[in-house]
XYZ file of C-alpha atoms in Angstrom:
571
model
C 81.413 106.723 114.829
C 84.460 104.891 116.880
C 83.803 104.147 120.425
C 86.577 105.707 122.214
C 85.634 104.838 125.439
C 86.121 100.986 125.216
C 89.150 101.920 123.178
C 90.222 103.545 126.178
C 89.726 100.842 128.017
C 91.738 98.243 126.489
C 94.532 100.968 127.626
C 93.642 99.932 131.147
C 94.740 96.280 130.820
C 98.073 94.985 132.339
C 99.641 95.652 128.515
C 100.120 99.281 129.569
C 102.469 100.654 132.358
C 100.219 101.839 135.671
C 101.492 105.701 134.798
C 99.688 105.364 131.319
C 96.554 103.605 133.048
C 96.295 106.528 135.694
C 96.339 108.796 132.684
C 93.522 106.987 130.653
C 91.290 106.482 133.991
C 91.801 109.965 134.593
C 90.565 111.223 131.180
C 87.538 108.556 131.124
C 86.603 110.373 134.854
C 86.903 114.014 133.924
C 87.537 115.082 130.444
C 85.380 113.031 127.938
C 86.499 115.567 124.998
C 90.020 114.998 125.518
C 89.777 111.300 125.809
C 87.899 111.363 122.091
C 90.511 113.459 120.780
C 93.404 110.954 122.420
C 91.170 108.060 120.872
C 89.217 108.610 117.830
C 92.380 107.763 115.196
C 95.430 105.805 115.297
C 98.631 108.076 114.963
C 99.418 108.292 111.142
C 101.962 108.707 108.710
C 102.209 112.045 106.829
C 104.386 114.083 104.429
C 106.767 114.619 107.581
C 106.196 111.132 109.430
C 104.350 110.707 112.641
C 103.189 113.995 114.432
C 101.571 114.872 117.122
C 100.719 116.022 120.699
C 102.380 113.943 123.390
C 100.462 111.978 125.710
C 98.495 108.882 126.296
C 96.314 107.478 123.523
C 96.231 106.165 120.136
C 96.078 109.249 118.581
C 99.097 110.629 121.009
C 102.535 110.526 120.683
C 104.194 108.065 123.693
C 105.939 104.674 124.642
C 103.104 102.557 123.006
C 102.449 104.837 119.366
C 106.126 104.846 119.444
C 106.974 101.440 119.924
C 104.238 99.790 118.057
C 105.714 102.129 114.985
C 109.036 100.765 115.715
C 107.898 96.960 116.088
C 105.875 97.585 113.002
C 109.341 98.810 111.329
C 111.492 95.845 112.607
C 108.917 93.367 111.570
C 109.433 94.881 107.657
C 113.195 94.996 108.205
C 113.274 91.676 109.288
C 111.510 90.235 106.750
C 113.130 92.659 103.383
C 116.846 92.990 104.339
C 118.715 90.281 103.725
C 121.714 91.319 105.713
C 122.905 89.424 108.563
C 123.145 92.345 110.777
C 120.419 94.642 110.438
C 121.334 97.995 111.432
C 119.344 101.443 112.389
C 120.691 104.863 113.529
C 118.702 106.884 115.703
C 119.063 110.778 116.275
C 116.779 113.237 118.816
C 116.139 117.148 118.762
C 115.641 119.130 121.925
C 112.056 118.792 122.601
C 110.475 117.322 125.711
C 111.000 113.304 126.098
C 113.068 113.237 122.733
C 115.987 111.619 124.554
C 113.530 109.287 126.479
C 111.696 108.436 123.555
C 114.642 107.640 121.263
C 116.264 105.142 124.137
C 112.672 103.466 123.912
C 112.885 103.322 120.075
C 116.389 101.738 120.530
C 115.132 99.311 123.014
C 112.432 98.064 120.941
C 115.182 97.387 117.947
C 117.382 96.126 119.925
C 114.981 93.577 121.618
C 114.430 92.382 117.718
C 117.992 91.664 117.010
C 118.915 95.135 115.237
C 122.355 96.822 115.683
C 121.473 100.474 116.877
C 123.525 103.511 116.447
C 122.229 105.856 119.234
C 123.421 109.630 119.176
C 124.421 110.661 122.624
C 122.963 114.194 122.474
C 120.557 115.745 120.516
C 121.528 116.677 117.168
C 120.178 118.066 113.642
C 117.904 116.279 111.323
C 120.199 116.694 108.266
C 123.260 115.022 110.271
C 120.844 111.958 110.605
C 119.968 111.524 107.049
C 124.391 111.604 106.465
C 124.842 109.146 109.142
C 122.195 106.515 107.919
C 124.629 106.325 104.438
C 127.760 107.051 106.184
C 127.377 104.416 108.677
C 125.988 101.794 105.806
C 122.435 101.197 107.881
C 119.461 99.864 106.571
C 117.510 102.514 108.117
C 117.111 106.040 110.219
C 115.303 107.318 113.065
C 115.114 111.008 114.098
C 112.659 111.944 116.978
C 111.473 115.361 115.969
C 108.521 117.801 115.716
C 110.239 120.041 113.343
C 108.817 123.750 114.357
C 105.554 122.645 115.879
C 104.519 123.879 119.391
C 106.350 122.463 122.818
C 103.558 119.785 123.262
C 104.449 118.049 119.644
C 106.864 115.045 119.334
C 107.158 113.003 116.303
C 109.143 110.575 114.536
C 110.619 110.175 111.099
C 111.834 107.114 109.413
C 114.715 107.126 106.803
C 115.726 104.113 104.471
C 119.537 103.154 103.359
C 119.760 105.706 101.127
C 118.900 108.318 103.474
C 115.877 109.835 102.535
C 112.666 109.958 104.223
C 110.678 106.134 102.982
C 109.011 106.349 99.965
C 106.675 103.720 98.155
C 107.255 101.202 98.405
C 108.724 100.603 102.122
C 106.245 103.489 103.422
C 103.046 101.234 102.424
C 104.670 98.139 103.704
C 105.915 99.564 107.157
C 102.768 101.187 107.563
C 100.599 97.990 106.945
C 102.679 96.317 109.348
C 101.992 98.913 111.668
C 98.562 98.448 111.603
C 98.776 94.747 112.016
C 100.122 94.721 115.317
C 98.230 94.673 118.837
C 100.027 96.914 121.712
C 100.753 93.500 123.338
C 102.844 92.289 120.753
C 105.666 94.913 121.350
C 109.351 93.862 122.341
C 110.602 96.590 125.083
C 112.707 94.387 126.145
C 116.274 95.747 125.347
C 119.466 93.673 124.475
C 122.195 96.429 125.762
C 124.797 94.854 124.173
C 123.382 95.865 120.333
C 123.139 99.630 121.432
C 125.863 101.729 120.467
C 126.459 105.334 121.300
C 127.752 107.457 118.400
C 128.484 111.311 118.232
C 131.779 113.386 117.638
C 133.451 110.776 115.241
C 129.944 111.695 112.620
C 129.775 115.324 113.677
C 133.026 115.882 111.949
C 132.794 114.098 109.133
C 129.637 115.869 108.830
C 130.403 119.233 109.361
C 133.572 119.106 107.037
C 131.415 117.375 103.855
C 128.906 120.336 104.644
C 131.690 123.118 104.138
C 132.558 120.976 101.016
C 128.983 121.290 99.667
C 128.247 124.572 100.675
C 131.169 126.518 99.754
C 131.222 126.998 96.143
C 134.004 129.156 95.432
C 137.790 129.917 96.233
C 137.319 133.919 95.114
C 134.872 134.831 97.574
C 135.646 137.255 100.434
C 134.158 136.247 103.696
C 135.606 138.321 106.297
C 133.199 141.527 105.439
C 129.913 139.921 106.028
C 128.220 140.305 109.032
C 125.894 137.438 109.985
C 123.311 137.047 112.776
C 122.760 133.904 114.060
C 119.943 132.210 116.005
C 119.373 128.552 116.333
C 116.043 128.990 118.077
C 116.870 126.969 121.115
C 116.849 123.966 118.240
C 119.548 121.252 117.641
C 121.368 123.871 114.529
C 123.309 125.114 117.917
C 125.666 121.727 117.371
C 126.766 121.967 114.030
C 126.093 125.863 112.439
C 128.972 127.904 114.253
C 131.147 125.281 113.551
C 130.177 125.258 109.708
C 130.428 128.914 109.195
C 133.920 128.918 110.877
C 134.946 126.247 108.786
C 133.332 127.695 105.387
C 136.278 131.056 106.297
C 132.775 133.188 108.144
C 134.640 135.475 111.009
C 132.017 137.739 112.130
C 128.869 135.574 113.430
C 126.972 136.949 115.957
C 124.681 134.457 117.504
C 121.940 135.446 119.375
C 122.499 134.536 123.086
C 119.054 134.613 124.715
C 117.971 131.834 122.141
C 121.630 129.676 121.941
C 120.793 127.167 124.619
C 118.936 124.129 123.358
C 114.881 124.484 125.202
C 111.894 122.433 124.256
C 109.818 124.873 125.504
C 111.149 127.244 123.270
C 110.959 130.177 126.068
C 111.525 133.352 123.660
C 109.131 132.653 120.969
C 105.579 131.883 120.288
C 106.498 129.064 117.793
C 109.829 128.347 116.854
C 109.323 128.645 113.164
C 111.187 130.651 110.691
C 108.893 130.983 108.504
C 107.599 133.539 111.347
C 109.276 136.716 110.953
C 107.926 137.286 114.860
C 110.503 134.067 115.576
C 113.343 135.722 114.262
C 112.338 139.488 115.942
C 115.444 138.790 118.582
C 118.121 138.281 115.609
C 116.707 141.204 113.392
C 116.747 143.305 116.249
C 120.462 142.472 116.544
C 120.934 142.668 113.044
C 119.695 146.284 113.100
C 121.691 147.047 116.179
C 124.820 145.834 114.727
C 124.295 146.362 111.042
C 124.855 142.847 109.762
C 124.542 141.948 106.262
C 122.151 138.716 106.514
C 120.224 136.877 109.438
C 119.480 133.229 109.714
C 117.445 131.116 111.956
C 116.568 127.286 111.662
C 113.720 125.681 113.089
C 114.623 122.861 115.726
C 116.035 119.907 113.933
C 117.972 122.254 111.896
C 116.377 121.268 108.817
C 114.652 124.361 107.823
C 116.278 128.029 107.726
C 114.596 131.335 107.663
C 116.377 134.050 105.982
C 116.439 138.322 106.505
C 118.187 140.579 104.357
C 118.344 144.184 103.966
C 115.900 145.105 101.058
C 116.471 148.023 98.742
C 115.590 150.735 101.369
C 117.830 148.854 103.819
C 115.791 147.102 106.039
C 115.953 143.985 107.353
C 113.327 142.067 105.530
C 112.532 137.905 105.890
C 112.366 136.264 102.554
C 109.721 133.488 102.132
C 111.138 130.156 100.948
C 110.263 130.414 97.375
C 112.451 133.824 96.941
C 115.357 132.000 99.027
C 115.014 128.828 96.912
C 115.060 131.227 93.934
C 118.449 133.127 94.682
C 120.269 130.172 96.082
C 119.092 127.651 92.979
C 120.012 130.741 90.499
C 123.741 130.952 92.002
C 124.345 127.257 91.716
C 123.607 127.454 88.506
C 125.505 130.293 87.865
C 128.431 128.352 89.027
C 127.814 125.324 87.577
C 127.766 127.072 84.374
C 131.412 129.177 85.199
C 133.066 125.921 85.814
C 131.698 124.216 82.605
C 129.993 121.402 84.649
C 126.431 121.937 82.788
C 126.128 119.559 79.956
C 122.629 118.524 79.529
C 123.254 115.947 82.610
C 121.846 118.170 85.566
C 118.628 119.095 87.484
C 116.841 121.217 89.880
C 114.348 119.604 92.380
C 111.164 121.118 93.611
C 107.432 120.840 94.667
C 104.172 121.179 92.872
C 102.875 124.121 95.434
C 106.581 125.490 95.493
C 107.371 128.900 93.193
C 107.440 128.220 88.968
C 110.311 130.643 88.989
C 112.308 128.104 89.742
C 111.715 125.913 86.666
C 111.987 128.838 84.799
C 115.419 129.803 85.709
C 116.843 126.336 85.563
C 115.238 126.020 81.929
C 117.526 129.344 81.362
C 120.255 127.164 81.724
C 119.052 124.247 79.802
C 118.930 122.190 82.945
C 115.575 120.419 83.726
C 113.757 121.146 87.059
C 112.036 117.663 88.668
C 108.742 118.535 90.590
C 107.480 116.075 92.858
C 104.505 115.829 95.467
C 105.196 118.172 98.501
C 107.337 116.885 101.022
C 111.521 116.774 100.949
C 111.188 112.894 100.769
C 109.737 112.939 96.857
C 113.224 115.358 95.813
C 115.484 112.706 97.661
C 113.786 109.920 95.781
C 114.769 111.734 92.653
C 118.446 111.496 93.090
C 117.542 107.604 93.629
C 115.379 107.441 90.625
C 117.909 109.178 88.237
C 121.478 108.352 89.125
C 122.740 109.007 85.658
C 121.825 112.780 86.532
C 123.779 115.249 88.578
C 121.631 116.615 91.731
C 122.504 120.115 91.603
C 120.007 121.438 94.241
C 116.562 121.965 95.156
C 114.276 123.076 97.877
C 110.703 123.700 98.676
C 108.327 126.911 99.390
C 108.316 125.746 103.171
C 111.910 126.888 103.740
C 114.013 123.967 103.301
C 116.597 123.105 100.746
C 119.150 120.812 100.204
C 122.519 121.379 98.000
C 124.004 118.070 96.552
C 123.189 114.635 97.590
C 125.601 113.957 100.433
C 122.276 114.781 102.555
C 119.185 113.472 101.311
C 116.684 115.901 103.326
C 116.341 119.435 103.187
C 119.409 120.659 105.225
C 119.687 124.337 106.786
C 123.318 123.746 107.815
C 124.466 123.666 104.420
C 121.740 125.720 103.077
C 123.024 128.263 106.012
C 126.456 128.287 104.034
C 125.086 128.796 100.560
C 123.015 131.391 101.668
C 125.913 132.998 103.471
C 128.110 132.225 99.493
C 125.305 134.227 98.044
C 125.495 137.409 100.279
C 129.503 137.499 100.603
C 129.885 137.407 97.194
C 127.224 139.907 96.375
C 128.789 142.016 98.687
C 132.349 142.385 97.466
C 130.678 142.831 93.879
C 128.351 146.013 95.095
C 125.133 144.019 95.142
C 123.250 142.538 98.244
C 120.950 138.890 98.415
C 118.214 141.220 97.840
C 119.405 142.951 94.880
C 120.410 139.471 93.278
C 116.428 138.572 93.455
C 115.446 141.850 92.227
C 117.582 140.865 89.389
C 116.247 137.627 88.747
C 112.744 139.263 88.442
C 113.723 142.115 86.344
C 114.691 139.017 83.932
C 111.776 136.809 84.368
C 108.839 138.387 86.263
C 108.019 139.377 89.569
C 106.485 135.916 91.311
C 104.735 136.623 94.694
C 103.760 133.592 96.827
C 101.880 133.411 99.881
C 100.719 130.407 102.162
C 97.612 130.704 104.718
C 96.886 127.680 107.163
C 93.229 127.005 108.533
C 93.602 125.074 111.812
C 90.502 122.872 112.094
C 91.213 120.411 115.332
C 89.725 117.352 116.151
C 87.459 114.953 114.646
C 84.864 117.668 113.731
C 87.843 119.544 112.188
C 89.102 116.457 110.230
C 85.649 116.327 108.095
C 85.517 119.736 107.818
C 88.989 119.946 106.049
C 87.701 117.187 103.886
C 84.198 118.969 103.270
C 86.375 121.877 101.638
C 88.760 119.926 99.449
C 85.773 117.745 98.372
C 84.109 121.216 97.318
C 86.753 122.566 95.438
C 87.124 119.341 93.637
C 83.410 118.450 92.646
C 82.572 122.186 92.024
C 86.070 123.740 90.835
C 85.806 127.501 90.306
C 86.257 128.968 86.557
C 87.101 132.414 87.070
C 89.220 133.940 89.843
C 90.172 137.671 90.485
C 88.674 138.590 86.742
C 91.186 135.628 85.122
C 89.659 132.832 83.710
C 90.913 129.448 85.282
C 92.435 127.459 82.473
C 93.941 124.782 84.521
C 92.658 122.193 87.259
C 95.173 119.663 88.888
C 93.546 116.904 90.857
C 96.805 115.174 92.195
C 94.412 112.608 94.027
C 92.507 111.437 90.667
C 95.789 111.731 88.696
C 94.258 114.020 86.151
C 95.212 117.614 84.609
C 91.991 119.078 82.985
C 91.911 122.282 80.604
C 88.568 123.834 82.070
C 88.646 125.714 78.560
C 89.339 123.048 76.254
C 87.810 119.968 78.518
C 91.312 118.442 77.623
C 92.235 115.757 80.201
C 95.693 114.508 80.552
C 96.917 112.324 83.089
C 99.562 113.268 85.833
C 102.450 110.809 86.148
C 102.733 111.251 90.057
C 101.780 109.016 93.242
C 98.133 110.287 94.200
C 97.945 113.016 96.991
C 95.129 115.156 97.911
C 96.124 118.136 96.553
C 94.206 120.567 94.477
C 95.874 123.190 92.007
C 93.980 125.768 89.671
C 96.086 127.851 87.433
C 94.824 130.690 85.391
C 95.945 131.479 81.822
C 98.111 134.681 83.378
C 99.770 132.166 85.164
C 98.125 132.553 88.658
C 98.068 129.581 90.905
C 95.953 128.857 93.856
C 96.786 125.199 95.581
C 95.031 123.558 98.649
C 96.292 120.950 100.518
C 95.660 119.366 104.062
C 98.806 119.033 106.234
C 100.026 115.362 106.683
C 101.101 116.143 110.142
C 98.938 118.814 112.074
C 95.205 119.627 111.679
C 95.607 121.945 108.978
C 94.514 123.183 105.693
C 97.282 125.424 103.798
C 96.306 127.086 100.579
C 99.032 128.224 98.575
C 99.020 131.569 96.354
C 101.293 132.686 93.221
C 100.790 135.377 91.615
C 103.148 137.445 88.802
C 103.471 140.576 86.617
C 106.260 142.330 85.007
C 108.789 144.235 86.449
C 110.506 146.957 84.310
C 113.281 148.509 86.828
C 114.656 148.704 90.324
C 112.614 151.293 90.992
C 109.271 149.900 91.077
C 109.725 146.836 92.444
C 108.350 147.902 96.149
C 104.980 149.245 94.011
C 104.953 145.540 91.851
C 105.204 143.573 95.262
C 102.272 145.487 96.678
C 100.092 145.172 94.085
C 101.009 141.227 93.776
C 100.647 141.219 97.506
C 97.061 142.789 97.484
C 95.663 140.845 94.236
C 96.360 137.631 96.707
C 94.432 139.182 99.359
C 91.326 139.708 96.531
C 91.758 136.324 95.931
C 91.846 135.349 99.356
C 88.760 137.146 100.112
C 86.728 136.493 96.938
C 87.317 132.528 97.856
C 85.967 133.526 101.459
C 89.048 132.304 103.141
C 89.854 135.212 105.261
C-alpha cells in the first residue's frame, strides 16, 4: 500500500511553489480520497504518452510532473545525441493550461542548453510531427490530451523521425525520468535558446498535405458539399485552408464549434467517435443537403466521417469502415498509376479490422500489423525503408496517408475522405456505396468497441484481475462458435486451442489478449494506456449477396455482437 500521506508531504517542501503547497495542504486536511488518487502512483507513459487530470501530485499533470519528464528527456538527449546543438520543437492544443505548460517545457529544455522551437499558438498534432523533420530537430513534444474531458492534459514525445517514441528510446527516456527527484528539475530558462515558429511552417505543412491528399486531376471537387467541424479544437488552423487548396469550394463550418475552447462547450465529449459529438454537424448537413460530414478531435489527429447511407440518412462510420474505404481507394489509385510492384505496404494494428489485410492482399500488397498505437505504424516506415508506405490506419479513427507526417493525421485524411466522396459522386456512387461494394466482394465486416471505466487504485486492480482471468482461463466457445486461436501479446504466444500448437508472436510485449473463432469472429481486450479503462474490441463478419441485404446483414451482425457482450457479462 502506497503511503500517500508521506508522499504528499514531500510536496510541502521548498522544491514546490507556494500555490502547489497550498493545494496539497488543503487536500491533506479536507479530502483524503482525492489526495490518494493524486499520489498513489506516478504519471506513466502509455501508448499515447503521458495523459491525466490536471492538478497537484505525482499522478496529475502539472508543472512538476511535466518538468520531471522534460528534465529526463533532456538528460537522455544529451547522452544520446552527438550533435553540437540539440534541438526540440514544441506544439500545444486548445486545452486549459496547454500554452503555459508548453512554455514550462520550453524553459526546462533551454535550461539544459537545448535549442527550442516553440509554436507561437495552438497547432494540430500532425503539424508537430511534420515540423520535427522539417526543422531537422532531434525530438518533438506536443501538449495535448486528445479527446479526453476538459480536466485532462497530456504530453507526447516524438523522436527525430517524426514518430512517437518507440523502443529503445521510450524505455531509455522513462528510466531517466524515473531516476530523477523533483528537486533536480532545472526551470531556469535561457530565453535566447527559445525561438517562436508558426506561419512559416503552416504554409509548407498545408501545401504538402494537399499534395499527399489530392490523388487525381480527374476529380470534379466543386459539386461535393462538405460540412466540417473542428469540435472547438486545433484543426480550424489547417483543414479549411487545406480543403480550399485542394479545390473544394462548397465547405460549411459549424460556426458554434469553430472557436478553439478547452471547455468544449457544445459537446459532452469532443470525441468524433461519438455520434453525439457530431450532432450539430449532421443537423447542418441535413439542413443544406451535404454529402459528407468531417469532425476532428481537439488535437486534429483523428477524424469522424459521416456520410449518407443507402436510404439517404447521415450515418457516422466507425474507424474501421473509414479506413477500409480510404485504403481501398489508395490501392486502386496506386494500381491505376502503375505504381504497385510488390514493394509497397499498408499499415494496421492488432485490434483493427482484418478486412484491410484482405483488401491489400487483393492487390498483392502486404499489410504490416503492429501493436495498438500509431507510433507502431510510424515505426514500420523507419524499419522498412526499402518499401513504399501507401497508407495506414487504426480502428480508433486515425489514418496516415504517405509518410510525410509520421502520426495519424486528420488534415490529409480529411482530404482523402473528400477525394473518395467526390470521385464516387461524379461516378454515380457515394462513399457509403463504395463501402458496401467492398463488403459484396469480401464479406460484411462489423466491428464494435466498448470501454469499461474503472477509476483509482481499486479500478486499476480490477482491470488487471479481469485480464488475468481471461488470460488464465481462456474461453473455448462464444455464441456457439469454437475459439480456434488465443493470442496473448504479453506472453508473445499464439495458441491453437483446438490442436494445442503454440507459436511465438514477433512483436514487442503488450498487455493485449485476442480470441479468434473458426469463422473469424474476434474479441480483443486491452487496458487503455492513457485512461482508467479496459477496452473490448469485437469483430464479426458474414457474406453479403447484394445491396438490398446490407441493412439486414448489418442488423444481424450487430445482434451477434450484443449476444457476445451478454455472454461475456460485459453489459
